[in-house]
Structure formats: C-alpha cells, structure tokens
Amino acid sequence: MVENHKNKMKSLNINFLIDILNSKKYRIQNEDQLLKFVNEINKENKQPLLYEFVIFENVSSEMMKEFIKIFDFDDISKEIWESVC
C-alpha cells in the first residue's frame, strides 16, 4: 500500500497511520521502505512520532544516511533514540 497508494497514505490522519503501523496485519517489503515513507511524511507534515515504528537495526546504511540528513534531532524521543542505537 505504501508504494501503490503513497499519496493517499500520506494524507491520512496521524492517529490512523499509527493504528495501521500498530496493526498485526501491516506488512512491508523491508525497513527501508517504511523509513522512506516516514521520511517523506516528516518532510511534509513534521511527524517525528512515526519514526518510533522504524526498526533502525534493519535499515540499510544508505537509508540511514538519508534519515540523518533530514531528521531534526531536536525532535528525537527516547523510543527513537533507543531504536537508532
């Protein structure tokens, strides 16, 4: 859904996106796909909370570099920091 309906997904309410990401039925191809999507949402709508759903351990070094370029570390939460570490 992230690939085929990206614009619709980006327009969803943050609480609805969180519900989707918390769902046991939610599936992604890989963690890079999720991080790329969250990066795009964060650039447009400033929603750093969604980074808490990314398992950074499974992110490629290329996507990690992109995350570092765009993420405002003033927005980091304990959960994001623990996942990055």
PDB file of N, CA and C in Angstrom:
ATOM      1  N   MET A   1       0.809  -1.190   0.000  1.00  0.00           N
ATOM      2  CA  MET A   1       0.000   0.000   0.000  1.00  0.00           C
ATOM      3  C   MET A   1       0.858   1.262   0.000  1.00  0.00           C
ATOM      4  N   VAL A   2       1.969   1.223   0.677  1.00  0.00           N
ATOM      5  CA  VAL A   2       2.853   2.384   0.720  1.00  0.00           C
ATOM      6  C   VAL A   2       3.334   2.742  -0.689  1.00  0.00           C
ATOM      7  N   GLU A   3       3.621   1.754  -1.495  1.00  0.00           N
ATOM      8  CA  GLU A   3       4.107   2.008  -2.842  1.00  0.00           C
ATOM      9  C   GLU A   3       2.978   2.407  -3.794  1.00  0.00           C
ATOM     10  N   ASN A   4       1.882   1.698  -3.747  1.00  0.00           N
ATOM     11  CA  ASN A   4       0.804   1.905  -4.710  1.00  0.00           C
ATOM     12  C   ASN A   4      -0.144   3.045  -4.361  1.00  0.00           C
ATOM     13  N   HIS A   5      -0.245   3.374  -3.094  1.00  0.00           N
ATOM     14  CA  HIS A   5      -1.192   4.397  -2.651  1.00  0.00           C
ATOM     15  C   HIS A   5      -0.513   5.410  -1.731  1.00  0.00           C
ATOM     16  N   LYS A   6       0.697   5.768  -2.096  1.00  0.00           N
ATOM     17  CA  LYS A   6       1.504   6.637  -1.236  1.00  0.00           C
ATOM     18  C   LYS A   6       0.810   7.961  -0.916  1.00  0.00           C
ATOM     19  N   ASN A   7       0.255   8.621  -1.920  1.00  0.00           N
ATOM     20  CA  ASN A   7      -0.379   9.922  -1.678  1.00  0.00           C
ATOM     21  C   ASN A   7      -1.584   9.804  -0.755  1.00  0.00           C
ATOM     22  N   LYS A   8      -2.354   8.752  -0.916  1.00  0.00           N
ATOM     23  CA  LYS A   8      -3.498   8.540  -0.022  1.00  0.00           C
ATOM     24  C   LYS A   8      -3.013   8.279   1.402  1.00  0.00           C
ATOM     25  N   MET A   9      -1.978   7.478   1.511  1.00  0.00           N
ATOM     26  CA  MET A   9      -1.433   7.164   2.838  1.00  0.00           C
ATOM     27  C   MET A   9      -0.885   8.421   3.507  1.00  0.00           C
ATOM     28  N   LYS A  10      -0.228   9.261   2.745  1.00  0.00           N
ATOM     29  CA  LYS A  10       0.349  10.484   3.307  1.00  0.00           C
ATOM     30  C   LYS A  10      -0.725  11.447   3.802  1.00  0.00           C
ATOM     31  N   SER A  11      -1.894  11.368   3.212  1.00  0.00           N
ATOM     32  CA  SER A  11      -2.960  12.293   3.586  1.00  0.00           C
ATOM     33  C   SER A  11      -3.759  11.823   4.802  1.00  0.00           C
ATOM     34  N   LEU A  12      -3.494  10.619   5.273  1.00  0.00           N
ATOM     35  CA  LEU A  12      -4.234  10.087   6.419  1.00  0.00           C
ATOM     36  C   LEU A  12      -3.877  10.829   7.705  1.00  0.00           C
ATOM     37  N   ASN A  13      -4.816  10.865   8.593  1.00  0.00           N
ATOM     38  CA  ASN A  13      -4.611  11.433   9.922  1.00  0.00           C
ATOM     39  C   ASN A  13      -3.501  10.653  10.628  1.00  0.00           C
ATOM     40  N   ILE A  14      -2.682  11.328  11.399  1.00  0.00           N
ATOM     41  CA  ILE A  14      -1.547  10.705  12.087  1.00  0.00           C
ATOM     42  C   ILE A  14      -2.004   9.554  12.983  1.00  0.00           C
ATOM     43  N   ASN A  15      -3.118   9.706  13.648  1.00  0.00           N
ATOM     44  CA  ASN A  15      -3.610   8.644  14.532  1.00  0.00           C
ATOM     45  C   ASN A  15      -4.003   7.398  13.750  1.00  0.00           C
ATOM     46  N   PHE A  16      -4.549   7.601  12.570  1.00  0.00           N
ATOM     47  CA  PHE A  16      -4.911   6.474  11.724  1.00  0.00           C
ATOM     48  C   PHE A  16      -3.654   5.770  11.217  1.00  0.00           C
ATOM     49  N   LEU A  17      -2.645   6.540  10.846  1.00  0.00           N
ATOM     50  CA  LEU A  17      -1.369   5.943  10.422  1.00  0.00           C
ATOM     51  C   LEU A  17      -0.749   5.128  11.554  1.00  0.00           C
ATOM     52  N   ILE A  18      -0.815   5.639  12.745  1.00  0.00           N
ATOM     53  CA  ILE A  18      -0.285   4.917  13.907  1.00  0.00           C
ATOM     54  C   ILE A  18      -1.045   3.611  14.108  1.00  0.00           C
ATOM     55  N   ASP A  19      -2.353   3.656  13.950  1.00  0.00           N
ATOM     56  CA  ASP A  19      -3.156   2.432  14.060  1.00  0.00           C
ATOM     57  C   ASP A  19      -2.733   1.406  13.012  1.00  0.00           C
ATOM     58  N   ILE A  20      -2.488   1.863  11.798  1.00  0.00           N
ATOM     59  CA  ILE A  20      -2.046   0.957  10.734  1.00  0.00           C
ATOM     60  C   ILE A  20      -0.697   0.355  11.086  1.00  0.00           C
ATOM     61  N   LEU A  21       0.235   1.182  11.522  1.00  0.00           N
ATOM     62  CA  LEU A  21       1.577   0.692  11.852  1.00  0.00           C
ATOM     63  C   LEU A  21       1.574  -0.238  13.059  1.00  0.00           C
ATOM     64  N   ASN A  22       0.605  -0.092  13.918  1.00  0.00           N
ATOM     65  CA  ASN A  22       0.477  -0.977  15.084  1.00  0.00           C
ATOM     66  C   ASN A  22      -0.255  -2.274  14.770  1.00  0.00           C
ATOM     67  N   SER A  23      -0.886  -2.317  13.625  1.00  0.00           N
ATOM     68  CA  SER A  23      -1.683  -3.483  13.260  1.00  0.00           C
ATOM     69  C   SER A  23      -0.807  -4.713  13.006  1.00  0.00           C
ATOM     70  N   LYS A  24      -1.284  -5.862  13.445  1.00  0.00           N
ATOM     71  CA  LYS A  24      -0.570  -7.115  13.201  1.00  0.00           C
ATOM     72  C   LYS A  24      -0.652  -7.506  11.731  1.00  0.00           C
ATOM     73  N   LYS A  25      -1.589  -6.930  11.005  1.00  0.00           N
ATOM     74  CA  LYS A  25      -1.758  -7.233   9.584  1.00  0.00           C
ATOM     75  C   LYS A  25      -0.856  -6.382   8.694  1.00  0.00           C
ATOM     76  N   TYR A  26      -0.268  -5.351   9.265  1.00  0.00           N
ATOM     77  CA  TYR A  26       0.593  -4.457   8.494  1.00  0.00           C
ATOM     78  C   TYR A  26       1.874  -5.184   8.080  1.00  0.00           C
ATOM     79  N   ARG A  27       2.191  -5.109   6.800  1.00  0.00           N
ATOM     80  CA  ARG A  27       3.385  -5.757   6.260  1.00  0.00           C
ATOM     81  C   ARG A  27       4.125  -4.787   5.354  1.00  0.00           C
ATOM     82  N   ILE A  28       5.430  -4.848   5.393  1.00  0.00           N
ATOM     83  CA  ILE A  28       6.260  -4.044   4.495  1.00  0.00           C
ATOM     84  C   ILE A  28       7.243  -4.962   3.787  1.00  0.00           C
ATOM     85  N   GLN A  29       7.795  -4.467   2.688  1.00  0.00           N
ATOM     86  CA  GLN A  29       8.798  -5.245   1.969  1.00  0.00           C
ATOM     87  C   GLN A  29      10.090  -5.309   2.773  1.00  0.00           C
ATOM     88  N   ASN A  30      10.484  -4.155   3.300  1.00  0.00           N
ATOM     89  CA  ASN A  30      11.684  -4.065   4.133  1.00  0.00           C
ATOM     90  C   ASN A  30      11.632  -2.770   4.934  1.00  0.00           C
ATOM     91  N   GLU A  31      12.525  -2.632   5.849  1.00  0.00           N
ATOM     92  CA  GLU A  31      12.513  -1.468   6.741  1.00  0.00           C
ATOM     93  C   GLU A  31      12.854  -0.182   5.995  1.00  0.00           C
ATOM     94  N   ASP A  32      13.635  -0.293   4.936  1.00  0.00           N
ATOM     95  CA  ASP A  32      13.953   0.882   4.121  1.00  0.00           C
ATOM     96  C   ASP A  32      12.691   1.498   3.534  1.00  0.00           C
ATOM     97  N   GLN A  33      11.777   0.651   3.114  1.00  0.00           N
ATOM     98  CA  GLN A  33      10.517   1.127   2.551  1.00  0.00           C
ATOM     99  C   GLN A  33       9.752   1.957   3.582  1.00  0.00           C
ATOM    100  N   LEU A  34       9.690   1.455   4.798  1.00  0.00           N
ATOM    101  CA  LEU A  34       8.996   2.191   5.856  1.00  0.00           C
ATOM    102  C   LEU A  34       9.721   3.493   6.167  1.00  0.00           C
ATOM    103  N   LEU A  35      11.024   3.459   6.294  1.00  0.00           N
ATOM    104  CA  LEU A  35      11.775   4.666   6.619  1.00  0.00           C
ATOM    105  C   LEU A  35      11.619   5.714   5.520  1.00  0.00           C
ATOM    106  N   LYS A  36      11.666   5.299   4.290  1.00  0.00           N
ATOM    107  CA  LYS A  36      11.493   6.241   3.177  1.00  0.00           C
ATOM    108  C   LYS A  36      10.122   6.911   3.262  1.00  0.00           C
ATOM    109  N   PHE A  37       9.099   6.132   3.529  1.00  0.00           N
ATOM    110  CA  PHE A  37       7.749   6.666   3.668  1.00  0.00           C
ATOM    111  C   PHE A  37       7.668   7.646   4.847  1.00  0.00           C
ATOM    112  N   VAL A  38       8.203   7.266   5.979  1.00  0.00           N
ATOM    113  CA  VAL A  38       8.168   8.133   7.166  1.00  0.00           C
ATOM    114  C   VAL A  38       8.979   9.401   6.918  1.00  0.00           C
ATOM    115  N   ASN A  39      10.102   9.290   6.238  1.00  0.00           N
ATOM    116  CA  ASN A  39      10.892  10.479   5.884  1.00  0.00           C
ATOM    117  C   ASN A  39      10.056  11.452   5.062  1.00  0.00           C
ATOM    118  N   GLU A  40       9.339  10.938   4.092  1.00  0.00           N
ATOM    119  CA  GLU A  40       8.507  11.793   3.237  1.00  0.00           C
ATOM    120  C   GLU A  40       7.410  12.476   4.041  1.00  0.00           C
ATOM    121  N   ILE A  41       6.765  11.733   4.912  1.00  0.00           N
ATOM    122  CA  ILE A  41       5.713  12.328   5.747  1.00  0.00           C
ATOM    123  C   ILE A  41       6.309  13.379   6.669  1.00  0.00           C
ATOM    124  N   ASN A  42       7.437  13.072   7.251  1.00  0.00           N
ATOM    125  CA  ASN A  42       8.064  14.010   8.184  1.00  0.00           C
ATOM    126  C   ASN A  42       8.499  15.294   7.473  1.00  0.00           C
ATOM    127  N   LYS A  43       8.976  15.193   6.263  1.00  0.00           N
ATOM    128  CA  LYS A  43       9.372  16.382   5.491  1.00  0.00           C
ATOM    129  C   LYS A  43       8.179  17.289   5.248  1.00  0.00           C
ATOM    130  N   GLU A  44       7.035  16.682   4.954  1.00  0.00           N
ATOM    131  CA  GLU A  44       5.842  17.447   4.591  1.00  0.00           C
ATOM    132  C   GLU A  44       5.034  17.913   5.802  1.00  0.00           C
ATOM    133  N   ASN A  45       4.918  17.036   6.799  1.00  0.00           N
ATOM    134  CA  ASN A  45       3.981  17.305   7.900  1.00  0.00           C
ATOM    135  C   ASN A  45       4.601  17.323   9.287  1.00  0.00           C
ATOM    136  N   LYS A  46       5.883  17.152   9.356  1.00  0.00           N
ATOM    137  CA  LYS A  46       6.572  17.180  10.660  1.00  0.00           C
ATOM    138  C   LYS A  46       5.920  16.220  11.657  1.00  0.00           C
ATOM    139  N   GLN A  47       6.086  14.925  11.389  1.00  0.00           N
ATOM    140  CA  GLN A  47       5.509  13.888  12.247  1.00  0.00           C
ATOM    141  C   GLN A  47       6.606  12.931  12.732  1.00  0.00           C
ATOM    142  N   PRO A  48       7.521  13.392  13.565  1.00  0.00           N
ATOM    143  CA  PRO A  48       8.629  12.534  14.000  1.00  0.00           C
ATOM    144  C   PRO A  48       8.186  11.311  14.800  1.00  0.00           C
ATOM    145  N   LEU A  49       6.995  11.344  15.353  1.00  0.00           N
ATOM    146  CA  LEU A  49       6.483  10.213  16.123  1.00  0.00           C
ATOM    147  C   LEU A  49       6.498   8.919  15.305  1.00  0.00           C
ATOM    148  N   LEU A  50       6.294   9.019  14.005  1.00  0.00           N
ATOM    149  CA  LEU A  50       6.245   7.826  13.159  1.00  0.00           C
ATOM    150  C   LEU A  50       7.588   7.096  13.090  1.00  0.00           C
ATOM    151  N   TYR A  51       8.672   7.780  13.387  1.00  0.00           N
ATOM    152  CA  TYR A  51       9.982   7.122  13.403  1.00  0.00           C
ATOM    153  C   TYR A  51      10.075   6.056  14.493  1.00  0.00           C
ATOM    154  N   GLU A  52       9.209   6.137  15.469  1.00  0.00           N
ATOM    155  CA  GLU A  52       9.222   5.135  16.537  1.00  0.00           C
ATOM    156  C   GLU A  52       8.843   3.752  16.032  1.00  0.00           C
ATOM    157  N   PHE A  53       8.259   3.673  14.857  1.00  0.00           N
ATOM    158  CA  PHE A  53       7.855   2.390  14.285  1.00  0.00           C
ATOM    159  C   PHE A  53       8.929   1.772  13.392  1.00  0.00           C
ATOM    160  N   VAL A  54       9.983   2.506  13.141  1.00  0.00           N
ATOM    161  CA  VAL A  54      11.072   2.007  12.297  1.00  0.00           C
ATOM    162  C   VAL A  54      12.042   1.207  13.158  1.00  0.00           C
ATOM    163  N   ILE A  55      12.390   0.038  12.682  1.00  0.00           N
ATOM    164  CA  ILE A  55      13.416  -0.771  13.353  1.00  0.00           C
ATOM    165  C   ILE A  55      14.728  -0.446  12.650  1.00  0.00           C
ATOM    166  N   PHE A  56      15.454   0.510  13.202  1.00  0.00           N
ATOM    167  CA  PHE A  56      16.653   1.032  12.546  1.00  0.00           C
ATOM    168  C   PHE A  56      17.738  -0.028  12.372  1.00  0.00           C
ATOM    169  N   GLU A  57      17.711  -1.022  13.168  1.00  0.00           N
ATOM    170  CA  GLU A  57      18.661  -2.128  13.053  1.00  0.00           C
ATOM    171  C   GLU A  57      18.567  -2.790  11.676  1.00  0.00           C
ATOM    172  N   ASN A  58      17.390  -2.716  11.065  1.00  0.00           N
ATOM    173  CA  ASN A  58      17.151  -3.357   9.770  1.00  0.00           C
ATOM    174  C   ASN A  58      17.204  -2.385   8.589  1.00  0.00           C
ATOM    175  N   VAL A  59      17.635  -1.174   8.831  1.00  0.00           N
ATOM    176  CA  VAL A  59      17.710  -0.148   7.789  1.00  0.00           C
ATOM    177  C   VAL A  59      19.082  -0.202   7.131  1.00  0.00           C
ATOM    178  N   SER A  60      19.098  -0.021   5.824  1.00  0.00           N
ATOM    179  CA  SER A  60      20.375  -0.016   5.091  1.00  0.00           C
ATOM    180  C   SER A  60      21.165   1.242   5.445  1.00  0.00           C
ATOM    181  N   SER A  61      22.451   1.196   5.234  1.00  0.00           N
ATOM    182  CA  SER A  61      23.294   2.357   5.537  1.00  0.00           C
ATOM    183  C   SER A  61      22.929   3.541   4.642  1.00  0.00           C
ATOM    184  N   GLU A  62      22.519   3.272   3.422  1.00  0.00           N
ATOM    185  CA  GLU A  62      22.104   4.345   2.513  1.00  0.00           C
ATOM    186  C   GLU A  62      20.874   5.081   3.041  1.00  0.00           C
ATOM    187  N   MET A  63      19.886   4.327   3.499  1.00  0.00           N
ATOM    188  CA  MET A  63      18.684   4.960   4.051  1.00  0.00           C
ATOM    189  C   MET A  63      18.979   5.636   5.388  1.00  0.00           C
ATOM    190  N   MET A  64      19.900   5.090   6.133  1.00  0.00           N
ATOM    191  CA  MET A  64      20.282   5.712   7.397  1.00  0.00           C
ATOM    192  C   MET A  64      20.901   7.086   7.138  1.00  0.00           C
ATOM    193  N   LYS A  65      21.700   7.183   6.100  1.00  0.00           N
ATOM    194  CA  LYS A  65      22.292   8.474   5.735  1.00  0.00           C
ATOM    195  C   LYS A  65      21.214   9.485   5.365  1.00  0.00           C
ATOM    196  N   GLU A  66      20.208   9.031   4.633  1.00  0.00           N
ATOM    197  CA  GLU A  66      19.103   9.918   4.269  1.00  0.00           C
ATOM    198  C   GLU A  66      18.370  10.386   5.521  1.00  0.00           C
ATOM    199  N   PHE A  67      18.114   9.461   6.435  1.00  0.00           N
ATOM    200  CA  PHE A  67      17.458   9.806   7.700  1.00  0.00           C
ATOM    201  C   PHE A  67      18.261  10.871   8.450  1.00  0.00           C
ATOM    202  N   ILE A  68      19.542  10.691   8.555  1.00  0.00           N
ATOM    203  CA  ILE A  68      20.397  11.640   9.279  1.00  0.00           C
ATOM    204  C   ILE A  68      20.365  13.016   8.629  1.00  0.00           C
ATOM    205  N   LYS A  69      20.286  13.066   7.317  1.00  0.00           N
ATOM    206  CA  LYS A  69      20.246  14.352   6.606  1.00  0.00           C
ATOM    207  C   LYS A  69      18.978  15.139   6.903  1.00  0.00           C
ATOM    208  N   ILE A  70      17.860  14.456   7.029  1.00  0.00           N
ATOM    209  CA  ILE A  70      16.601  15.194   7.142  1.00  0.00           C
ATOM    210  C   ILE A  70      16.036  15.278   8.555  1.00  0.00           C
ATOM    211  N   PHE A  71      16.444  14.382   9.426  1.00  0.00           N
ATOM    212  CA  PHE A  71      15.838  14.345  10.759  1.00  0.00           C
ATOM    213  C   PHE A  71      16.328  15.493  11.618  1.00  0.00           C
ATOM    214  N   ASP A  72      15.398  16.161  12.283  1.00  0.00           N
ATOM    215  CA  ASP A  72      15.729  17.223  13.227  1.00  0.00           C
ATOM    216  C   ASP A  72      15.896  16.567  14.601  1.00  0.00           C
ATOM    217  N   PHE A  73      17.112  16.511  15.074  1.00  0.00           N
ATOM    218  CA  PHE A  73      17.378  15.801  16.318  1.00  0.00           C
ATOM    219  C   PHE A  73      16.813  16.492  17.552  1.00  0.00           C
ATOM    220  N   ASP A  74      16.258  17.667  17.372  1.00  0.00           N
ATOM    221  CA  ASP A  74      15.508  18.286  18.473  1.00  0.00           C
ATOM    222  C   ASP A  74      14.186  17.550  18.709  1.00  0.00           C
ATOM    223  N   ASP A  75      13.771  16.764  17.705  1.00  0.00           N
ATOM    224  CA  ASP A  75      12.506  16.029  17.792  1.00  0.00           C
ATOM    225  C   ASP A  75      12.670  14.591  18.271  1.00  0.00           C
ATOM    226  N   ILE A  76      13.858  14.217  18.625  1.00  0.00           N
ATOM    227  CA  ILE A  76      14.095  12.812  18.962  1.00  0.00           C
ATOM    228  C   ILE A  76      13.446  12.454  20.304  1.00  0.00           C
ATOM    229  N   SER A  77      12.813  11.319  20.304  1.00  0.00           N
ATOM    230  CA  SER A  77      12.209  10.801  21.541  1.00  0.00           C
ATOM    231  C   SER A  77      13.105   9.689  22.086  1.00  0.00           C
ATOM    232  N   LYS A  78      12.831   9.295  23.284  1.00  0.00           N
ATOM    233  CA  LYS A  78      13.573   8.191  23.899  1.00  0.00           C
ATOM    234  C   LYS A  78      13.438   6.925  23.055  1.00  0.00           C
ATOM    235  N   GLU A  79      12.225   6.662  22.550  1.00  0.00           N
ATOM    236  CA  GLU A  79      11.970   5.459  21.757  1.00  0.00           C
ATOM    237  C   GLU A  79      12.738   5.474  20.435  1.00  0.00           C
ATOM    238  N   ILE A  80      12.772   6.628  19.788  1.00  0.00           N
ATOM    239  CA  ILE A  80      13.538   6.729  18.531  1.00  0.00           C
ATOM    240  C   ILE A  80      15.017   6.538  18.814  1.00  0.00           C
ATOM    241  N   TRP A  81      15.516   7.202  19.832  1.00  0.00           N
ATOM    242  CA  TRP A  81      16.930   7.096  20.170  1.00  0.00           C
ATOM    243  C   TRP A  81      17.328   5.655  20.479  1.00  0.00           C
ATOM    244  N   GLU A  82      16.506   4.957  21.233  1.00  0.00           N
ATOM    245  CA  GLU A  82      16.798   3.554  21.565  1.00  0.00           C
ATOM    246  C   GLU A  82      16.799   2.688  20.319  1.00  0.00           C
ATOM    247  N   SER A  83      15.884   2.946  19.402  1.00  0.00           N
ATOM    248  CA  SER A  83      15.844   2.163  18.180  1.00  0.00           C
ATOM    249  C   SER A  83      17.051   2.444  17.302  1.00  0.00           C
ATOM    250  N   VAL A  84      17.461   3.699  17.215  1.00  0.00           N
ATOM    251  CA  VAL A  84      18.642   4.064  16.424  1.00  0.00           C
ATOM    252  C   VAL A  84      19.889   3.409  17.017  1.00  0.00           C
ATOM    253  N   CYS A  85      19.972   3.415  18.328  1.00  0.00           N
ATOM    254  CA  CYS A  85      21.145   2.826  18.982  1.00  0.00           C
ATOM    255  C   CYS A  85      21.182   1.325  18.795  1.00  0.00           C
TER     256      CYS A  85
END
